[in-house]
PDB file of C-alpha atoms in Angstrom:
ATOM      1  CA  MET T   1     -11.455  62.391 -32.497  1.00 39.00           C
ATOM      2  CA  LYS T   2     -13.552  65.358 -32.143  1.00 43.00           C
ATOM      3  CA  ARG T   3     -16.029  67.698 -34.277  1.00 47.00           C
ATOM      4  CA  THR T   4     -17.756  70.323 -34.063  1.00 43.00           C
ATOM      5  CA  PRO T   5     -21.416  69.660 -33.255  1.00 48.00           C
ATOM      6  CA  SER T   6     -23.812  70.209 -36.600  1.00 60.00           C
ATOM      7  CA  SER T   7     -27.654  71.160 -36.712  1.00 69.00           C
ATOM      8  CA  GLY T   8     -28.741  67.702 -38.333  1.00 93.00           C
ATOM      9  CA  THR T   9     -31.870  66.617 -38.264  1.00 96.00           C
ATOM     10  CA  VAL T  10     -33.463  64.497 -35.227  1.00 98.00           C
ATOM     11  CA  ALA T  11     -35.881  62.098 -35.057  1.00 98.00           C
ATOM     12  CA  VAL T  12     -37.630  61.552 -31.970  1.00 98.00           C
ATOM     13  CA  LEU T  13     -39.854  58.262 -32.037  1.00 98.00           C
ATOM     14  CA  MET T  14     -42.757  58.152 -29.801  1.00 97.00           C
ATOM     15  CA  ALA T  15     -45.186  55.312 -29.197  1.00 96.00           C
ATOM     16  CA  THR T  16     -48.814  55.608 -27.156  1.00 97.00           C
ATOM     17  CA  ARG T  17     -51.486  54.030 -26.440  1.00 95.00           C
ATOM     18  CA  ASN T  18     -54.366  55.982 -24.157  1.00 95.00           C
ATOM     19  CA  GLY T  19     -51.748  58.482 -23.036  1.00 95.00           C
ATOM     20  CA  ALA T  20     -53.767  61.491 -23.228  1.00 96.00           C
ATOM     21  CA  ALA T  21     -53.411  62.236 -19.365  1.00 95.00           C
ATOM     22  CA  PHE T  22     -49.848  63.723 -19.748  1.00 96.00           C
ATOM     23  CA  LEU T  23     -49.169  63.630 -23.506  1.00 97.00           C
ATOM     24  CA  ASP T  24     -49.447  67.703 -23.955  1.00 97.00           C
ATOM     25  CA  GLY T  25     -47.359  68.147 -21.553  1.00 97.00           C
ATOM     26  CA  GLN T  26     -44.973  65.288 -23.588  1.00 97.00           C
ATOM     27  CA  LEU T  27     -45.322  67.166 -26.901  1.00 98.00           C
ATOM     28  CA  ALA T  28     -44.823  70.955 -25.271  1.00 98.00           C
ATOM     29  CA  SER T  29     -41.809  69.145 -24.215  1.00 97.00           C
ATOM     30  CA  ILE T  30     -40.366  68.255 -26.930  1.00 98.00           C
ATOM     31  CA  ALA T  31     -41.160  71.155 -28.798  1.00 98.00           C
ATOM     32  CA  ALA T  32     -39.535  73.098 -26.525  1.00 97.00           C
ATOM     33  CA  GLN T  33     -35.850  72.055 -27.210  1.00 97.00           C
ATOM     34  CA  THR T  34     -33.206  74.394 -27.987  1.00 96.00           C
ATOM     35  CA  TYR T  35     -32.277  71.817 -30.739  1.00 97.00           C
ATOM     36  CA  PRO T  36     -34.139  73.128 -33.406  1.00 95.00           C
ATOM     37  CA  ASP T  37     -34.425  70.819 -35.943  1.00 96.00           C
ATOM     38  CA  ILE T  38     -36.662  67.714 -34.905  1.00 98.00           C
ATOM     39  CA  ASP T  39     -39.343  65.687 -36.793  1.00 98.00           C
ATOM     40  CA  LEU T  40     -41.148  63.720 -34.955  1.00 98.00           C
ATOM     41  CA  TRP T  41     -42.452  59.588 -35.828  1.00 97.00           C
ATOM     42  CA  VAL T  42     -45.455  58.894 -33.519  1.00 97.00           C
ATOM     43  CA  SER T  43     -47.015  55.180 -33.817  1.00 96.00           C
ATOM     44  CA  ASP T  44     -50.343  55.025 -31.564  1.00 96.00           C
ATOM     45  CA  ASP T  45     -51.391  51.174 -30.623  1.00 94.00           C
ATOM     46  CA  GLY T  46     -55.064  52.007 -30.411  1.00 92.00           C
ATOM     47  CA  SER T  47     -55.477  54.566 -27.981  1.00 94.00           C
ATOM     48  CA  SER T  48     -59.279  54.254 -26.719  1.00 94.00           C
ATOM     49  CA  ASP T  49     -59.115  58.102 -25.237  1.00 96.00           C
ATOM     50  CA  GLU T  50     -58.057  61.023 -26.725  1.00 97.00           C
ATOM     51  CA  THR T  51     -55.237  60.466 -27.499  1.00 97.00           C
ATOM     52  CA  VAL T  52     -55.006  60.766 -31.381  1.00 97.00           C
ATOM     53  CA  ALA T  53     -57.135  64.099 -31.060  1.00 98.00           C
ATOM     54  CA  ILE T  54     -54.517  65.124 -29.129  1.00 98.00           C
ATOM     55  CA  LEU T  55     -51.497  63.863 -31.293  1.00 98.00           C
ATOM     56  CA  ASN T  56     -53.746  65.438 -34.464  1.00 98.00           C
ATOM     57  CA  ASP T  57     -54.181  68.770 -33.445  1.00 97.00           C
ATOM     58  CA  TRP T  58     -50.442  68.822 -33.244  1.00 98.00           C
ATOM     59  CA  ALA T  59     -48.961  67.701 -36.376  1.00 97.00           C
ATOM     60  CA  GLY T  60     -51.223  70.699 -37.988  1.00 95.00           C
ATOM     61  CA  ARG T  61     -48.347  72.948 -35.517  1.00 96.00           C
ATOM     62  CA  TRP T  62     -45.461  71.078 -34.977  1.00 97.00           C
ATOM     63  CA  PRO T  63     -43.029  73.909 -34.762  1.00 96.00           C
ATOM     64  CA  LYS T  64     -39.644  72.119 -35.406  1.00 95.00           C
ATOM     65  CA  GLY T  65     -39.877  70.046 -38.608  1.00 95.00           C
ATOM     66  CA  ARG T  66     -42.389  66.800 -40.356  1.00 96.00           C
ATOM     67  CA  MET T  67     -44.468  65.050 -38.116  1.00 97.00           C
ATOM     68  CA  ARG T  68     -46.952  62.075 -38.527  1.00 96.00           C
ATOM     69  CA  ILE T  69     -48.833  59.621 -37.550  1.00 97.00           C
ATOM     70  CA  VAL T  70     -49.322  55.700 -37.855  1.00 94.00           C
ATOM     71  CA  GLN T  71     -51.923  53.704 -36.168  1.00 91.00           C
ATOM     72  CA  GLN T  72     -50.754  50.489 -34.837  1.00 84.00           C
ATOM     73  CA  PRO T  73     -53.041  47.766 -34.405  1.00 71.00           C
ATOM     74  CA  GLY T  74     -52.806  46.806 -30.464  1.00 77.00           C
ATOM     75  CA  GLU T  75     -49.986  44.684 -30.778  1.00 81.00           C
ATOM     76  CA  GLY T  76     -48.058  45.813 -27.742  1.00 89.00           C
ATOM     77  CA  ARG T  77     -45.336  48.197 -26.502  1.00 91.00           C
ATOM     78  CA  ALA T  78     -42.652  46.747 -28.095  1.00 92.00           C
ATOM     79  CA  GLU T  79     -44.067  45.846 -32.312  1.00 93.00           C
ATOM     80  CA  ASN T  80     -44.973  49.928 -31.875  1.00 94.00           C
ATOM     81  CA  PHE T  81     -41.582  51.053 -31.507  1.00 96.00           C
ATOM     82  CA  SER T  82     -39.914  47.965 -33.583  1.00 95.00           C
ATOM     83  CA  SER T  83     -42.165  49.730 -36.599  1.00 95.00           C
ATOM     84  CA  LEU T  84     -40.931  52.929 -35.645  1.00 96.00           C
ATOM     85  CA  ILE T  85     -37.351  51.869 -36.311  1.00 97.00           C
ATOM     86  CA  VAL T  86     -37.540  50.012 -39.429  1.00 96.00           C
ATOM     87  CA  SER T  87     -39.900  52.355 -41.468  1.00 94.00           C
ATOM     88  CA  ALA T  88     -37.956  53.841 -44.531  1.00 87.00           C
ATOM     89  CA  GLU T  89     -39.672  57.070 -44.076  1.00 89.00           C
ATOM     90  CA  ASN T  90     -38.150  57.835 -40.631  1.00 89.00           C
ATOM     91  CA  GLN T  91     -34.580  59.191 -42.115  1.00 93.00           C
ATOM     92  CA  ALA T  92     -32.708  61.226 -39.585  1.00 96.00           C
ATOM     93  CA  ASP T  93     -29.311  62.213 -38.840  1.00 96.00           C
ATOM     94  CA  TYR T  94     -29.918  61.305 -34.594  1.00 98.00           C
ATOM     95  CA  TYR T  95     -32.945  59.314 -33.292  1.00 98.00           C
ATOM     96  CA  ALA T  96     -34.374  59.580 -29.847  1.00 98.00           C
ATOM     97  CA  PHE T  97     -36.641  57.367 -27.983  1.00 98.00           C
ATOM     98  CA  ALA T  98     -39.555  59.135 -26.415  1.00 97.00           C
ATOM     99  CA  ASP T  99     -42.429  58.154 -23.761  1.00 95.00           C
ATOM    100  CA  GLN T 100     -46.285  59.161 -23.464  1.00 95.00           C
ATOM    101  CA  ASP T 101     -46.115  60.438 -20.157  1.00 92.00           C
ATOM    102  CA  GLY T 102     -42.457  62.285 -19.857  1.00 91.00           C
ATOM    103  CA  LEU T 103     -41.070  66.025 -19.318  1.00 96.00           C
ATOM    104  CA  TRP T 104     -38.057  66.866 -20.872  1.00 97.00           C
ATOM    105  CA  GLU T 105     -35.797  69.490 -20.055  1.00 97.00           C
ATOM    106  CA  ALA T 106     -35.091  72.250 -22.453  1.00 97.00           C
ATOM    107  CA  GLU T 107     -31.308  71.163 -23.101  1.00 96.00           C
ATOM    108  CA  LYS T 108     -32.100  67.045 -23.668  1.00 97.00           C
ATOM    109  CA  ILE T 109     -31.350  66.668 -27.549  1.00 97.00           C
ATOM    110  CA  ALA T 110     -28.601  69.363 -27.385  1.00 96.00           C
ATOM    111  CA  VAL T 111     -26.797  68.185 -25.015  1.00 96.00           C
ATOM    112  CA  SER T 112     -27.070  64.147 -25.942  1.00 97.00           C
ATOM    113  CA  VAL T 113     -25.851  65.287 -29.514  1.00 97.00           C
ATOM    114  CA  ARG T 114     -23.109  67.589 -28.844  1.00 95.00           C
ATOM    115  CA  TRP T 115     -22.188  64.538 -26.205  1.00 96.00           C
ATOM    116  CA  ILE T 116     -21.780  62.526 -29.664  1.00 96.00           C
ATOM    117  CA  GLU T 117     -20.750  64.643 -31.804  1.00 95.00           C
ATOM    118  CA  GLN T 118     -17.609  65.543 -29.623  1.00 94.00           C
ATOM    119  CA  ASN T 119     -17.141  61.766 -28.654  1.00 94.00           C
ATOM    120  CA  ALA T 120     -18.370  59.215 -30.898  1.00 92.00           C
ATOM    121  CA  PHE T 121     -19.423  60.811 -34.515  1.00 89.00           C
ATOM    122  CA  ALA T 122     -18.003  58.439 -36.644  1.00 93.00           C
ATOM    123  CA  VAL T 123     -19.093  54.717 -34.738  1.00 96.00           C
ATOM    124  CA  PRO T 124     -22.193  53.549 -33.743  1.00 98.00           C
ATOM    125  CA  SER T 125     -22.796  55.092 -30.802  1.00 98.00           C
ATOM    126  CA  VAL T 126     -25.462  55.940 -28.232  1.00 98.00           C
ATOM    127  CA  PHE T 127     -25.939  58.670 -25.337  1.00 97.00           C
ATOM    128  CA  CYS T 128     -28.256  57.890 -22.062  1.00 96.00           C
ATOM    129  CA  THR T 129     -28.858  59.205 -18.700  1.00 95.00           C
ATOM    130  CA  SER T 130     -29.424  56.999 -15.853  1.00 91.00           C
ATOM    131  CA  PRO T 131     -28.195  57.638 -12.219  1.00 85.00           C
ATOM    132  CA  GLN T 132     -27.110  53.373 -11.777  1.00 78.00           C
ATOM    133  CA  CYS T 133     -24.268  53.811 -14.222  1.00 80.00           C
ATOM    134  CA  GLY T 134     -21.542  53.088 -11.685  1.00 77.00           C
ATOM    135  CA  CYS T 135     -19.170  51.372 -14.391  1.00 81.00           C
ATOM    136  CA  GLU T 136     -18.734  52.801 -18.107  1.00 84.00           C
ATOM    137  CA  PRO T 137     -21.633  50.666 -20.226  1.00 93.00           C
ATOM    138  CA  ASP T 138     -20.296  47.837 -22.176  1.00 93.00           C
ATOM    139  CA  PHE T 139     -21.977  44.289 -23.692  1.00 97.00           C
ATOM    140  CA  ARG T 140     -20.747  42.577 -20.950  1.00 95.00           C
ATOM    141  CA  ASN T 141     -23.055  44.053 -18.699  1.00 95.00           C
ATOM    142  CA  ALA T 142     -25.480  45.059 -21.504  1.00 95.00           C
ATOM    143  CA  LEU T 143     -26.459  41.193 -21.513  1.00 94.00           C
ATOM    144  CA  VAL T 144     -27.194  40.834 -18.313  1.00 93.00           C
ATOM    145  CA  GLN T 145     -29.058  44.279 -17.722  1.00 92.00           C
ATOM    146  CA  ASN T 146     -30.490  46.986 -19.023  1.00 92.00           C
ATOM    147  CA  ILE T 147     -29.139  50.320 -17.633  1.00 92.00           C
ATOM    148  CA  ALA T 148     -31.348  52.960 -18.852  1.00 93.00           C
ATOM    149  CA  ALA T 149     -34.888  53.506 -20.158  1.00 93.00           C
ATOM    150  CA  GLY T 150     -35.716  54.490 -23.502  1.00 95.00           C
ATOM    151  CA  ASN T 151     -36.822  57.320 -23.495  1.00 95.00           C
ATOM    152  CA  THR T 152     -33.402  58.811 -21.589  1.00 96.00           C
ATOM    153  CA  MET T 153     -31.676  57.397 -24.710  1.00 97.00           C
ATOM    154  CA  LEU T 154     -30.853  59.409 -28.270  1.00 98.00           C
ATOM    155  CA  TYR T 155     -28.983  57.796 -31.293  1.00 98.00           C
ATOM    156  CA  ASN T 156     -26.667  57.897 -33.912  1.00 97.00           C
ATOM    157  CA  ARG T 157     -28.226  57.310 -37.965  1.00 97.00           C
ATOM    158  CA  MET T 158     -24.577  54.451 -37.600  1.00 97.00           C
ATOM    159  CA  ALA T 159     -26.532  52.927 -33.847  1.00 98.00           C
ATOM    160  CA  HIS T 160     -30.160  53.514 -36.136  1.00 98.00           C
ATOM    161  CA  ASP T 161     -28.911  51.555 -39.262  1.00 97.00           C
ATOM    162  CA  LEU T 162     -27.752  48.832 -37.091  1.00 98.00           C
ATOM    163  CA  LEU T 163     -30.822  48.343 -34.842  1.00 98.00           C
ATOM    164  CA  ALA T 164     -33.130  48.970 -38.028  1.00 98.00           C
ATOM    165  CA  GLU T 165     -31.311  45.946 -39.709  1.00 98.00           C
ATOM    166  CA  SER T 166     -30.963  44.009 -36.408  1.00 98.00           C
ATOM    167  CA  CYS T 167     -34.725  44.561 -36.151  1.00 97.00           C
ATOM    168  CA  ARG T 168     -35.992  43.432 -39.048  1.00 96.00           C
ATOM    169  CA  ARG T 169     -34.461  39.803 -38.480  1.00 96.00           C
ATOM    170  CA  THR T 170     -36.200  39.066 -34.802  1.00 94.00           C
ATOM    171  CA  GLY T 171     -37.590  40.533 -31.956  1.00 92.00           C
ATOM    172  CA  PHE T 172     -37.063  42.168 -29.248  1.00 92.00           C
ATOM    173  CA  HIS T 173     -38.979  41.926 -25.199  1.00 89.00           C
ATOM    174  CA  SER T 174     -37.733  45.292 -24.797  1.00 93.00           C
ATOM    175  CA  HIS T 175     -36.300  48.449 -26.875  1.00 96.00           C
ATOM    176  CA  ASP T 176     -34.050  50.247 -24.602  1.00 96.00           C
ATOM    177  CA  TRP T 177     -32.360  47.131 -23.487  1.00 96.00           C
ATOM    178  CA  TRP T 178     -32.022  45.371 -27.352  1.00 97.00           C
ATOM    179  CA  LEU T 179     -30.141  49.080 -28.337  1.00 98.00           C
ATOM    180  CA  TYR T 180     -28.106  48.189 -25.713  1.00 98.00           C
ATOM    181  CA  LEU T 181     -27.197  45.353 -26.792  1.00 98.00           C
ATOM    182  CA  ILE T 182     -26.809  45.743 -30.174  1.00 98.00           C
ATOM    183  CA  VAL T 183     -25.084  48.708 -30.543  1.00 98.00           C
ATOM    184  CA  SER T 184     -22.424  47.736 -28.433  1.00 98.00           C
ATOM    185  CA  GLY T 185     -22.323  44.038 -29.984  1.00 98.00           C
ATOM    186  CA  ALA T 186     -20.938  45.679 -33.217  1.00 98.00           C
ATOM    187  CA  GLY T 187     -18.254  47.642 -30.886  1.00 97.00           C
ATOM    188  CA  GLY T 188     -20.113  50.673 -31.036  1.00 98.00           C
ATOM    189  CA  VAL T 189     -20.181  53.322 -28.335  1.00 97.00           C
ATOM    190  CA  VAL T 190     -22.732  53.544 -25.436  1.00 97.00           C
ATOM    191  CA  HIS T 191     -22.457  56.683 -22.513  1.00 96.00           C
ATOM    192  CA  CYS T 192     -24.075  56.832 -19.873  1.00 95.00           C
ATOM    193  CA  ASP T 193     -24.700  60.472 -17.995  1.00 94.00           C
ATOM    194  CA  PRO T 194     -26.214  60.574 -14.459  1.00 91.00           C
ATOM    195  CA  ARG T 195     -27.604  63.897 -14.707  1.00 90.00           C
ATOM    196  CA  PRO T 196     -31.803  63.555 -15.407  1.00 88.00           C
ATOM    197  CA  MET T 197     -33.045  64.939 -18.308  1.00 91.00           C
ATOM    198  CA  GLN T 198     -36.330  64.103 -17.402  1.00 87.00           C
ATOM    199  CA  ARG T 199     -39.103  63.376 -15.461  1.00 82.00           C
ATOM    200  CA  GLU T 200     -41.130  61.032 -15.656  1.00 72.00           C
ATOM    201  CA  ARG T 201     -45.416  61.661 -14.756  1.00 64.00           C
ATOM    202  CA  GLN T 202     -47.591  58.099 -14.423  1.00 56.00           C
ATOM    203  CA  LEU T 203     -50.739  56.957 -13.476  1.00 48.00           C
ATOM    204  CA  GLU T 204     -49.410  53.870 -13.735  1.00 48.00           C
ATOM    205  CA  PRO T 205     -46.920  52.143 -10.629  1.00 43.00           C
ATOM    206  CA  GLU T 206     -44.613  51.914 -12.200  1.00 43.00           C
ATOM    207  CA  THR T 207     -41.697  54.272 -10.696  1.00 43.00           C
ATOM    208  CA  GLY T 208     -40.211  54.121  -7.194  1.00 44.00           C
ATOM    209  CA  TRP T 209     -40.968  51.422  -4.641  1.00 46.00           C
ATOM    210  CA  ARG T 210     -43.984  49.795  -6.331  1.00 49.00           C
ATOM    211  CA  THR T 211     -41.574  49.209  -9.343  1.00 49.00           C
ATOM    212  CA  TRP T 212     -38.793  47.611  -7.731  1.00 44.00           C
ATOM    213  CA  ILE T 213     -41.076  44.751  -5.785  1.00 48.00           C
ATOM    214  CA  ALA T 214     -43.067  44.260  -8.949  1.00 51.00           C
ATOM    215  CA  ARG T 215     -39.633  43.718 -10.888  1.00 50.00           C
ATOM    216  CA  ALA T 216     -38.108  41.888  -7.212  1.00 49.00           C
ATOM    217  CA  LEU T 217     -41.513  39.495  -8.371  1.00 49.00           C
ATOM    218  CA  ARG T 218     -40.489  39.015 -12.258  1.00 49.00           C
ATOM    219  CA  ARG T 219     -37.525  38.218 -10.946  1.00 48.00           C
ATOM    220  CA  ARG T 220     -38.496  35.728  -8.918  1.00 48.00           C
ATOM    221  CA  ALA T 221     -41.089  33.840 -11.386  1.00 43.00           C
ATOM    222  CA  GLY T 222     -38.600  33.205 -13.549  1.00 59.00           C
ATOM    223  CA  ARG T 223     -39.172  36.423 -16.014  1.00 73.00           C
ATOM    224  CA  PHE T 224     -35.525  38.219 -16.291  1.00 75.00           C
ATOM    225  CA  ALA T 225     -34.308  33.975 -17.227  1.00 74.00           C
ATOM    226  CA  GLU T 226     -37.603  34.704 -20.052  1.00 82.00           C
ATOM    227  CA  GLN T 227     -36.182  38.265 -21.150  1.00 84.00           C
ATOM    228  CA  ALA T 228     -32.237  36.812 -21.151  1.00 82.00           C
ATOM    229  CA  ASP T 229     -33.795  34.418 -23.611  1.00 85.00           C
ATOM    230  CA  VAL T 230     -35.427  36.688 -26.102  1.00 91.00           C
ATOM    231  CA  ASN T 231     -32.453  38.559 -26.322  1.00 93.00           C
ATOM    232  CA  LEU T 232     -30.439  35.894 -26.402  1.00 92.00           C
ATOM    233  CA  GLN T 233     -32.048  33.618 -29.321  1.00 93.00           C
ATOM    234  CA  ALA T 234     -32.008  37.577 -30.668  1.00 96.00           C
ATOM    235  CA  LEU T 235     -28.309  37.672 -30.902  1.00 96.00           C
ATOM    236  CA  VAL T 236     -28.003  34.584 -32.454  1.00 95.00           C
ATOM    237  CA  ARG T 237     -30.071  35.739 -34.902  1.00 97.00           C
ATOM    238  CA  ASN T 238     -27.857  38.888 -35.444  1.00 98.00           C
ATOM    239  CA  ARG T 239     -24.481  36.904 -34.987  1.00 97.00           C
ATOM    240  CA  ASP T 240     -22.772  38.822 -38.024  1.00 98.00           C
ATOM    241  CA  LEU T 241     -23.430  41.757 -36.386  1.00 98.00           C
ATOM    242  CA  LEU T 242     -21.398  41.241 -33.409  1.00 98.00           C
ATOM    243  CA  SER T 243     -17.744  41.742 -32.981  1.00 97.00           C
ATOM    244  CA  GLY T 244     -15.637  38.723 -32.402  1.00 97.00           C
ATOM    245  CA  GLU T 245     -15.160  39.515 -28.802  1.00 97.00           C
ATOM    246  CA  ALA T 246     -18.552  39.694 -28.489  1.00 97.00           C
ATOM    247  CA  ARG T 247     -19.807  36.425 -30.501  1.00 97.00           C
ATOM    248  CA  ALA T 248     -17.480  34.268 -27.888  1.00 96.00           C
ATOM    249  CA  ILE T 249     -18.231  37.037 -24.630  1.00 96.00           C
ATOM    250  CA  CYS T 250     -21.646  35.369 -26.034  1.00 94.00           C
ATOM    251  CA  ASP T 251     -20.078  31.780 -26.803  1.00 94.00           C
ATOM    252  CA  LEU T 252     -19.438  31.222 -22.551  1.00 93.00           C
ATOM    253  CA  TYR T 253     -21.913  33.352 -21.217  1.00 92.00           C
ATOM    254  CA  TRP T 254     -24.178  30.248 -23.352  1.00 88.00           C
ATOM    255  CA  LYS T 255     -22.430  28.080 -21.238  1.00 88.00           C
ATOM    256  CA  VAL T 256     -23.379  29.100 -18.110  1.00 87.00           C
ATOM    257  CA  ARG T 257     -26.713  27.487 -18.335  1.00 78.00           C
ATOM    258  CA  SER T 258     -24.761  24.029 -18.061  1.00 74.00           C
ATOM    259  CA  ASP T 259     -26.560  21.814 -15.776  1.00 73.00           C
ATOM    260  CA  ASN T 260     -23.233  21.799 -13.284  1.00 83.00           C
ATOM    261  CA  PHE T 261     -23.482  24.463 -10.888  1.00 81.00           C
ATOM    262  CA  ILE T 262     -19.591  24.464 -11.189  1.00 87.00           C
ATOM    263  CA  LYS T 263     -19.237  25.088 -14.668  1.00 88.00           C
ATOM    264  CA  ARG T 264     -22.053  27.706 -14.623  1.00 87.00           C
ATOM    265  CA  LEU T 265     -20.257  29.787 -11.989  1.00 90.00           C
ATOM    266  CA  TYR T 266     -16.429  29.125 -14.009  1.00 91.00           C
ATOM    267  CA  TYR T 267     -18.024  30.250 -17.466  1.00 91.00           C
ATOM    268  CA  LEU T 268     -19.957  33.189 -15.576  1.00 91.00           C
ATOM    269  CA  ARG T 269     -16.821  34.634 -14.085  1.00 92.00           C
ATOM    270  CA  LYS T 270     -15.134  33.793 -17.496  1.00 93.00           C
ATOM    271  CA  SER T 271     -17.323  35.456 -19.666  1.00 94.00           C
ATOM    272  CA  GLY T 272     -17.136  38.287 -17.350  1.00 92.00           C
ATOM    273  CA  VAL T 273     -20.513  39.450 -17.442  1.00 93.00           C
ATOM    274  CA  TYR T 274     -21.514  41.938 -14.633  1.00 91.00           C
ATOM    275  CA  ARG T 275     -23.838  44.576 -13.260  1.00 92.00           C
ATOM    276  CA  GLN T 276     -23.690  47.747 -11.693  1.00 89.00           C
ATOM    277  CA  THR T 277     -23.688  47.676  -8.507  1.00 87.00           C
ATOM    278  CA  VAL T 278     -22.055  45.423  -5.470  1.00 88.00           C
ATOM    279  CA  GLN T 279     -25.607  44.044  -5.018  1.00 88.00           C
ATOM    280  CA  GLY T 280     -26.509  43.405  -8.405  1.00 87.00           C
ATOM    281  CA  GLN T 281     -23.117  41.537  -9.264  1.00 89.00           C
ATOM    282  CA  ALA T 282     -24.422  39.443  -6.102  1.00 91.00           C
ATOM    283  CA  GLY T 283     -27.550  38.901  -7.644  1.00 88.00           C
ATOM    284  CA  LEU T 284     -26.036  37.486 -10.511  1.00 88.00           C
ATOM    285  CA  TYR T 285     -24.162  35.378  -9.187  1.00 88.00           C
ATOM    286  CA  LEU T 286     -26.894  33.439  -7.027  1.00 88.00           C
ATOM    287  CA  ALA T 287     -28.996  33.399 -10.075  1.00 84.00           C
ATOM    288  CA  ALA T 288     -26.875  30.997 -11.931  1.00 82.00           C
ATOM    289  CA  LEU T 289     -26.803  28.891  -8.668  1.00 83.00           C
ATOM    290  CA  LEU T 290     -30.310  28.915  -9.256  1.00 81.00           C
ATOM    291  CA  ARG T 291     -30.091  28.517 -13.389  1.00 77.00           C
ATOM    292  CA  ARG T 292     -32.496  32.226 -12.998  1.00 78.00           C
ATOM    293  CA  LEU T 293     -30.187  32.939 -16.485  1.00 74.00           C
TER     294      LEU T 293
END
């Protein structure tokens, strides 16, 4: 079922902390979007640099709609985004996450909204971009892999209402991974496009080969298992929001943590969970053998 794209409002949810070096460029790239109606909601997590001054300057001249800045007491990135998600003030037709240090291509929001409205407007839906999507996103994949960064994601009001309700019940480790989990688990649509629509500019070594090494070390230390624990406990608290199929998959996946390694492999296969690449899938089964899931 298709529909002509509308001009509904997009609420951009941005979390900031000491991002003055690149923030002005990111705000300029959002203001330069071809999509006309964009509200900007910013939560700053106790910045000690010029971040708040830059935000206040933009608030006085934001050209596309409303802009509001709220202060958080330094509780971390996850809580910063969660506060934006559950806020009753952020009323819009679509929502998009934004980091403080990116640059958005001018058509980013327009392309994202257009895809949802032409393909999945009647269900909770998410549009994101990532080069690692070899298979169409699915709850079985979401259980064991976060496929896209939050700043690539745009989602509709139905997905937002679902996300906000879940966040009132539980915390999350990563806002983007949790959005993927709860929307796909509720029977919604998550579409991943391989075309990049944003660029990153970071002072900290968080991208490229340094990121790969850091993530590998975290996995070796059992970090993935810790993240999976947070996700699974959150899914338990939101079980009523999941489809019957997703609940059945969760029940099987729980059994992957059995003491018996044969049972671990059996239930992993039976659950149907998967990662996007052959190497990732091999790593998944190795993690099951080592009890790192």
